[in-house]
Structure formats: C-alpha cells, structure tokens
Amino acid sequence: MKVISTIQEIQYHIRSLHDISKLGFIPTMGYLHQGHLSLIESSKRTCDYSVVSIFVNPAQFGPNEDYNSYPRDMSKDLNMLESIGVDVVFTPTLQDMYPAHYRTYTEVSGLSEVLCGASRPGHFRGVATIVQKLVNIVKPTHMFMGLKDYQQVVVLETMLRDLNMSCKIVRCPIVRERDGLALSSRNNYLSEEERQRAICLHQAIMRTKQAYHAGETDCNKLINIAEKIITQQNGQIDYIQIVSPHDLLSIAIATDDSRIMLAVKIGKTRLIDNDCLCC
Ligand code: AMP
C-alpha cells in the first residue's frame, strides 16, 4: 500500500497507472470504522484500483464545532487500510489543501441550507469544496459514499452533475452496531450511559416506519412518534423531518420514497441518522 501526502506525487502516481478503466475513490476524515471499510470493500469489488483519502477538513466545521477535538489516529487507520488491501492512501496536509490566500469555494444552493445545513451554516460549502478539490486531484471514475450522510450524498451528486464532472457516486448502505446505532467516528464521544440512550435514533426510525407500513401517512403524526421516542431518552432534537429524497424538502403526506431524517444531541454529541420510510 502506498501512502502519499503531496498533491504533486498523487497526481504523478495516478497518471502513471495503466489499464485502469474504473478508479474508485473513498474520501474520509479518518478514525476509520466498519462503515468506512464497507465503502472500501465496495470499491474493491467494483473498481480496478482504490484510493482512500484521510483529511480532517476544517472548512466543513463551524467556529464552535469539534475540528480540534475530532478523533484522529493515523497509524491505526493505515494499519486497517493495509489489512484490507487498499492500493493508495492520500493524506494531504492542511497547507497543501488550503494554502495562504485560498479563496475559492463550491456552493450547492437550495440543498445545503436545509436539515444539517440549517444548524451547521457553511458545512456543505466546506464539504463540496473539499470533495471537488479531491476529485480534481484524484480523477476517480467512481466515488463511494455512505447513506449515513444522506444529505451529503444528494449535495455531492448535484455538484458532480451541475459541474459536468465525470465521476459517479456509488451509494453505500449504512453500517450499524448490533443494536442499530449507526457507526460514526463521533460515537467515540459518548459515555457508556449515553451510548445506551443513543439507540433511540434507530428506534425512532423503526417505529416511524412501522406506523407508515400500518397505513399512517400524515407526516406530523409520524414525526410525533419519532419525537416521543427521542425525548423519552432525553435526546435533544435538532430536527426530525420527513422529506422528499431528491430536493430534501419537508412534505406533509408520506410516500414510499420519502425519507425520515434525524439529528439529535445525546449529551453533547450530535448524531444523525436516516432511512427510507418504505424499504
Ligand atoms: P467521514 O469520515 O465521517 O467523513 O465519512 C467518510 C465516508 O464514510 C462518508 O461517505 C460517510 O457517509 C461514510 N460513513 C460514515 N459512517 C458510515 C456508516 N455507519 N455506514 C456507511 N457509511 C458510513
């Protein structure tokens, strides 16, 4: 496995690859878990060559968010990546990605201000900017992304389409713990007691889906069911919304492709989860 830290060297390396028709790319912020590894496995199955990046992107964190305390463990990450047979890991430096006088940002309007974008202004501008830069550098044919961050997937698919970038996103399913909690690097912040309470996000989704399958389509009533389960566990609701899967706008009457989206604080840790109501 090659570990490359400079933009020049990764570009040179990518140009030197021959006989590769499908180049898979998995951008991450590191502190890897099985969710990340599932994206890599999917890339290895589909593509001839797989590149993983590890970069904690300051542009997607707000001034009062956890950029400095975001968990990092580069040597453990590299061991994990080596053991599953990644071809190249790109670990750019902050100075390389955002040199002095950096001025250019990518905005996907309409999709970036709702849901997580409403409580994290600028977050998706930071995400779109770093992913566009990474795609320009690595030039993948396929990018593997987790549905855990559903809004991120929709924002980035729209960016790729609007900017005529010839890279396709492969949507990958959410990997969960046995009790349903979606894996996340931020789960590391939870105390043991909070970890127990954190399963309320998945429980709220499952109960809402049950009610939908039993015939309830009024989104206010469906959201009430989810809210009750979260508040019983002292979760602090940032948002619970049922949205159209394409434009992410709230809807009144649920249909099979509607998506329930949640952001909830358990203690100080903000967790997100989502699912399709029907599947
Ligand atoms: P991050 O390191 O949090 O920026 O995530 C990198 C990629 O891993 C993104 O495409 C995430 O959606 C994906 N990911 C994170 N957690 C999970 C999970 N539990 N299941 C599937 N994909 C995930």
Short mmCIF file of C-alpha atoms and ligand atoms in Angstrom, two decimals:
data_model
loop_
_atom_site.label_atom_id
_atom_site.label_comp_id
_atom_site.label_asym_id
_atom_site.label_seq_id
_atom_site.Cartn_x
_atom_site.Cartn_y
_atom_site.Cartn_z
CA MET A 1 0.00 0.00 0.00
CA LYS A 2 1.35 3.40 -0.99
CA VAL A 3 0.86 6.36 1.37
CA ILE A 4 1.17 9.68 -0.44
CA SER A 5 0.97 13.10 1.20
CA THR A 6 1.62 15.61 -1.56
CA ILE A 7 -0.74 16.64 -4.35
CA GLN A 8 2.06 16.54 -6.89
CA GLU A 9 3.01 12.98 -6.02
CA ILE A 10 -0.55 11.60 -6.06
CA GLN A 11 -1.22 13.26 -9.43
CA TYR A 12 2.00 11.79 -10.81
CA HIS A 13 1.08 8.36 -9.39
CA ILE A 14 -2.46 8.43 -10.83
CA ARG A 15 -1.13 9.48 -14.25
CA SER A 16 1.31 6.56 -14.16
CA LEU A 17 -1.48 3.96 -13.77
CA HIS A 18 -2.20 1.98 -16.92
CA ASP A 19 -5.04 -0.36 -17.93
CA ILE A 20 -7.41 1.03 -15.30
CA SER A 21 -10.92 1.73 -16.51
CA LYS A 22 -12.57 2.09 -13.09
CA LEU A 23 -10.77 4.12 -10.45
CA GLY A 24 -12.56 4.04 -7.08
CA PHE A 25 -12.19 6.83 -4.52
CA ILE A 26 -13.28 6.91 -0.87
CA PRO A 27 -12.85 10.31 0.83
CA THR A 28 -12.80 10.11 4.65
CA MET A 29 -11.85 12.13 7.70
CA GLY A 30 -10.15 9.09 9.24
CA TYR A 31 -10.67 7.40 12.62
CA LEU A 32 -11.91 4.57 10.47
CA HIS A 33 -14.56 2.05 11.40
CA GLN A 34 -16.51 -0.70 9.69
CA GLY A 35 -18.72 1.87 7.94
CA HIS A 36 -15.70 3.29 6.11
CA LEU A 37 -14.35 -0.19 5.41
CA SER A 38 -17.64 -1.23 3.80
CA LEU A 39 -17.22 1.59 1.26
CA ILE A 40 -13.70 0.40 0.52
CA GLU A 41 -14.86 -3.22 0.11
CA SER A 42 -17.49 -1.99 -2.32
CA SER A 43 -14.85 -0.07 -4.30
CA LYS A 44 -12.58 -3.11 -4.39
CA ARG A 45 -15.43 -5.22 -5.77
CA THR A 46 -16.37 -2.70 -8.47
CA CYS A 47 -13.13 -0.98 -9.45
CA ASP A 48 -9.65 -1.92 -10.67
CA TYR A 49 -7.89 0.38 -8.25
CA SER A 50 -8.96 2.01 -4.95
CA VAL A 51 -7.73 5.28 -3.46
CA VAL A 52 -8.70 6.35 0.08
CA SER A 53 -8.10 9.87 1.38
CA ILE A 54 -7.79 10.88 5.02
CA PHE A 55 -8.17 14.58 5.70
CA VAL A 56 -9.99 16.35 8.51
CA ASN A 57 -11.38 19.29 6.57
CA PRO A 58 -11.53 22.49 8.64
CA ALA A 59 -13.79 24.19 6.07
CA GLN A 60 -16.73 21.96 6.99
CA PHE A 61 -16.57 22.68 10.74
CA GLY A 62 -18.24 25.73 12.28
CA PRO A 63 -16.27 28.00 14.66
CA ASN A 64 -17.81 26.32 17.74
CA GLU A 65 -17.63 22.77 16.41
CA ASP A 66 -15.21 19.93 17.09
CA TYR A 67 -12.47 20.44 14.47
CA ASN A 68 -9.70 20.44 17.07
CA SER A 69 -11.06 17.56 19.11
CA TYR A 70 -12.23 15.43 16.15
CA PRO A 71 -10.74 11.96 16.81
CA ARG A 72 -7.58 11.16 14.86
CA ASP A 73 -5.40 8.03 14.78
CA MET A 74 -3.39 7.91 11.57
CA SER A 75 -1.26 4.87 12.40
CA LYS A 76 -4.27 2.73 13.37
CA ASP A 77 -6.09 3.90 10.20
CA LEU A 78 -3.13 2.99 7.98
CA ASN A 79 -2.92 -0.48 9.56
CA MET A 80 -6.62 -1.06 8.90
CA LEU A 81 -6.28 0.10 5.30
CA GLU A 82 -3.21 -2.05 4.72
CA SER A 83 -5.01 -5.12 6.09
CA ILE A 84 -7.94 -4.79 3.69
CA GLY A 85 -5.70 -4.20 0.70
CA VAL A 86 -6.19 -0.56 -0.30
CA ASP A 87 -3.92 0.48 -3.20
CA VAL A 88 -3.18 4.07 -2.23
CA VAL A 89 -3.90 6.31 0.75
CA PHE A 90 -3.77 10.06 0.15
CA THR A 91 -3.10 12.07 3.33
CA PRO A 92 -2.76 15.69 2.21
CA THR A 93 -1.60 18.43 4.56
CA LEU A 94 -3.66 21.44 5.56
CA GLN A 95 -1.15 23.78 3.87
CA ASP A 96 -1.40 21.88 0.60
CA MET A 97 -5.20 21.85 0.52
CA TYR A 98 -5.73 25.39 1.80
CA PRO A 99 -2.57 27.40 1.15
CA ALA A 100 -2.35 31.02 2.28
CA HIS A 101 -4.75 33.29 0.33
CA TYR A 102 -7.06 30.38 -0.55
CA ARG A 103 -10.29 31.96 -1.86
CA THR A 104 -12.42 29.52 -3.87
CA TYR A 105 -15.47 27.68 -2.52
CA THR A 106 -18.19 25.50 -4.06
CA GLU A 107 -21.82 26.06 -3.11
CA VAL A 108 -24.75 23.80 -3.98
CA SER A 109 -27.62 26.15 -3.29
CA GLY A 110 -31.02 25.01 -2.05
CA LEU A 111 -29.82 21.63 -0.80
CA SER A 112 -27.14 23.00 1.54
CA GLU A 113 -29.28 25.25 3.74
CA VAL A 114 -31.86 22.71 4.93
CA LEU A 115 -31.62 19.92 7.56
CA CYS A 116 -27.99 19.76 8.79
CA GLY A 117 -27.20 22.89 6.76
CA ALA A 118 -29.68 24.92 8.83
CA SER A 119 -27.90 24.19 12.11
CA ARG A 120 -24.42 23.96 10.58
CA PRO A 121 -24.19 27.01 8.26
CA GLY A 122 -21.33 26.63 5.79
CA HIS A 123 -20.93 22.91 6.46
CA PHE A 124 -21.92 21.71 2.97
CA ARG A 125 -19.97 24.52 1.32
CA GLY A 126 -16.92 23.08 3.08
CA VAL A 127 -17.84 19.51 2.10
CA ALA A 128 -18.50 20.41 -1.56
CA THR A 129 -15.26 22.40 -1.76
CA ILE A 130 -13.02 19.67 -0.38
CA VAL A 131 -14.67 16.90 -2.40
CA GLN A 132 -14.43 18.92 -5.61
CA LYS A 133 -10.74 19.56 -4.91
CA LEU A 134 -10.08 15.89 -4.12
CA VAL A 135 -11.93 14.72 -7.24
CA ASN A 136 -9.95 17.19 -9.36
CA ILE A 137 -6.73 15.78 -7.90
CA VAL A 138 -7.51 12.03 -7.90
CA LYS A 139 -9.77 11.99 -11.00
CA PRO A 140 -11.77 8.91 -9.96
CA THR A 141 -14.46 7.33 -12.13
CA HIS A 142 -16.43 6.23 -9.05
CA MET A 143 -16.72 7.70 -5.57
CA PHE A 144 -18.10 5.54 -2.76
CA MET A 145 -20.21 7.36 -0.16
CA GLY A 146 -22.31 6.23 2.79
CA LEU A 147 -26.05 6.84 3.03
CA LYS A 148 -25.44 7.61 6.70
CA ASP A 149 -24.78 11.13 5.37
CA TYR A 150 -27.76 11.16 3.01
CA GLN A 151 -27.85 14.94 2.59
CA GLN A 152 -24.14 14.93 1.77
CA VAL A 153 -24.73 12.33 -0.96
CA VAL A 154 -27.51 14.41 -2.53
CA VAL A 155 -25.46 17.62 -2.34
CA LEU A 156 -22.42 15.97 -3.95
CA GLU A 157 -24.39 14.14 -6.66
CA THR A 158 -25.87 17.51 -7.58
CA MET A 159 -22.43 19.16 -7.60
CA LEU A 160 -20.99 16.45 -9.89
CA ARG A 161 -23.93 16.80 -12.25
CA ASP A 162 -24.02 20.62 -12.31
CA LEU A 163 -20.26 20.99 -12.81
CA ASN A 164 -20.16 18.26 -15.51
CA MET A 165 -17.65 16.24 -13.53
CA SER A 166 -17.32 12.74 -14.94
CA CYS A 167 -17.38 10.85 -11.66
CA LYS A 168 -20.29 8.81 -10.39
CA ILE A 169 -21.30 8.37 -6.74
CA VAL A 170 -21.98 4.82 -5.60
CA ARG A 171 -24.43 4.99 -2.68
CA CYS A 172 -23.49 2.52 0.07
CA PRO A 173 -25.80 1.26 2.86
CA ILE A 174 -25.50 2.41 6.48
CA VAL A 175 -23.45 0.07 8.65
CA ARG A 176 -24.87 -0.26 12.15
CA GLU A 177 -23.93 -1.74 15.51
CA ARG A 178 -25.88 -4.82 16.56
CA ASP A 179 -28.38 -2.67 18.48
CA GLY A 180 -28.96 -0.37 15.48
CA LEU A 181 -26.74 2.62 16.27
CA ALA A 182 -25.18 3.83 13.01
CA LEU A 183 -21.39 3.65 13.19
CA SER A 184 -19.75 7.06 13.38
CA SER A 185 -16.34 8.38 14.40
CA ARG A 186 -18.26 10.69 16.77
CA ASN A 187 -19.76 7.73 18.70
CA ASN A 188 -16.39 7.80 20.39
CA TYR A 189 -17.53 10.90 22.32
CA LEU A 190 -20.42 9.04 24.03
CA SER A 191 -20.17 7.91 27.65
CA GLU A 192 -21.38 4.37 28.37
CA GLU A 193 -24.71 5.68 29.58
CA GLU A 194 -25.11 7.97 26.54
CA ARG A 195 -24.18 5.09 24.25
CA GLN A 196 -27.19 3.16 25.61
CA ARG A 197 -29.52 6.11 25.07
CA ALA A 198 -28.15 6.73 21.55
CA ILE A 199 -30.05 3.75 20.15
CA CYS A 200 -33.18 5.92 20.35
CA LEU A 201 -32.37 7.37 16.90
CA HIS A 202 -32.65 3.98 15.25
CA GLN A 203 -35.64 3.01 17.40
CA ALA A 204 -37.42 6.22 16.39
CA ILE A 205 -36.81 5.44 12.72
CA MET A 206 -38.02 1.84 13.07
CA ARG A 207 -41.20 2.82 14.92
CA THR A 208 -41.99 5.52 12.36
CA LYS A 209 -41.53 3.03 9.54
CA GLN A 210 -43.80 0.54 11.33
CA ALA A 211 -46.51 3.19 11.60
CA TYR A 212 -46.09 4.05 7.90
CA HIS A 213 -46.37 0.37 6.97
CA ALA A 214 -49.52 0.16 9.13
CA GLY A 215 -51.08 2.89 6.98
CA GLU A 216 -50.19 6.23 8.62
CA THR A 217 -49.10 8.79 6.00
CA ASP A 218 -49.59 12.07 7.90
CA CYS A 219 -46.03 13.30 8.37
CA ASN A 220 -46.86 15.32 11.50
CA LYS A 221 -48.18 12.18 13.17
CA LEU A 222 -45.22 10.11 12.01
CA ILE A 223 -42.79 12.73 13.31
CA ASN A 224 -44.65 12.81 16.66
CA ILE A 225 -43.98 9.09 17.06
CA ALA A 226 -40.26 9.62 16.50
CA GLU A 227 -40.15 12.69 18.77
CA LYS A 228 -41.67 10.78 21.68
CA ILE A 229 -39.04 8.06 21.49
CA ILE A 230 -36.19 10.56 21.35
CA THR A 231 -37.47 12.70 24.23
CA GLN A 232 -38.08 9.61 26.40
CA GLN A 233 -34.31 9.10 26.21
CA ASN A 234 -33.58 12.77 26.93
CA GLY A 235 -32.33 13.30 23.39
CA GLN A 236 -32.23 16.94 22.33
CA ILE A 237 -33.84 17.16 18.91
CA ASP A 238 -32.09 19.36 16.35
CA TYR A 239 -34.52 18.24 13.63
CA ILE A 240 -36.77 15.34 12.71
CA GLN A 241 -38.18 15.73 9.23
CA ILE A 242 -39.77 13.59 6.56
CA VAL A 243 -38.52 14.81 3.20
CA SER A 244 -38.65 14.20 -0.50
CA PRO A 245 -35.48 12.20 -1.37
CA HIS A 246 -34.45 14.48 -4.26
CA ASP A 247 -34.91 18.08 -3.09
CA LEU A 248 -34.78 17.31 0.67
CA LEU A 249 -37.85 19.49 1.29
CA SER A 250 -40.30 18.60 4.08
CA ILE A 251 -43.52 17.01 2.94
CA ALA A 252 -46.97 16.69 4.52
CA ILE A 253 -48.04 13.28 3.23
CA ALA A 254 -45.51 10.43 3.18
CA THR A 255 -45.00 8.16 0.17
CA ASP A 256 -42.82 5.09 -0.37
CA ASP A 257 -39.70 7.03 -1.35
CA SER A 258 -39.97 9.61 1.46
CA ARG A 259 -37.06 9.74 3.84
CA ILE A 260 -37.04 10.31 7.58
CA MET A 261 -34.07 12.43 8.62
CA LEU A 262 -32.91 12.98 12.22
CA ALA A 263 -30.26 15.00 14.03
CA VAL A 264 -30.27 14.57 17.79
CA LYS A 265 -27.90 15.53 20.57
CA ILE A 266 -27.21 12.85 23.15
CA GLY A 267 -25.39 14.74 25.89
CA LYS A 268 -23.02 16.98 23.93
CA THR A 269 -22.71 14.65 20.96
CA ARG A 270 -24.72 15.42 17.83
CA LEU A 271 -25.74 12.26 15.98
CA ILE A 272 -27.52 11.88 12.65
CA ASP A 273 -29.44 9.01 11.08
CA ASN A 274 -31.97 8.49 8.30
CA ASP A 275 -33.82 5.87 6.32
CA CYS A 276 -36.31 5.43 3.55
CA LEU A 277 -39.82 5.01 5.04
CA CYS A 278 -40.68 2.06 2.86
CA CYS A 279 -37.51 -0.04 2.49
P1 AMP B 1 -16.36 10.65 7.37
O1 AMP B 1 -15.04 10.07 7.70
O2 AMP B 1 -17.28 10.76 8.55
O3 AMP B 1 -16.26 11.93 6.57
O4 AMP B 1 -17.08 9.60 6.41
C1 AMP B 1 -16.48 9.18 5.22
C2 AMP B 1 -17.46 8.36 4.45
O5 AMP B 1 -17.86 7.23 5.23
C3 AMP B 1 -18.75 9.11 4.09
O6 AMP B 1 -19.15 8.76 2.77
C4 AMP B 1 -19.73 8.60 5.11
O7 AMP B 1 -21.08 8.65 4.70
C5 AMP B 1 -19.27 7.15 5.24
N1 AMP B 1 -19.76 6.55 6.51
C6 AMP B 1 -19.58 7.02 7.76
N2 AMP B 1 -20.24 6.25 8.66
C7 AMP B 1 -20.85 5.28 7.94
C8 AMP B 1 -21.69 4.17 8.28
N3 AMP B 1 -22.04 3.91 9.55
N4 AMP B 1 -22.15 3.38 7.28
C9 AMP B 1 -21.81 3.64 5.98
N5 AMP B 1 -21.02 4.67 5.61
C10 AMP B 1 -20.55 5.47 6.56
#
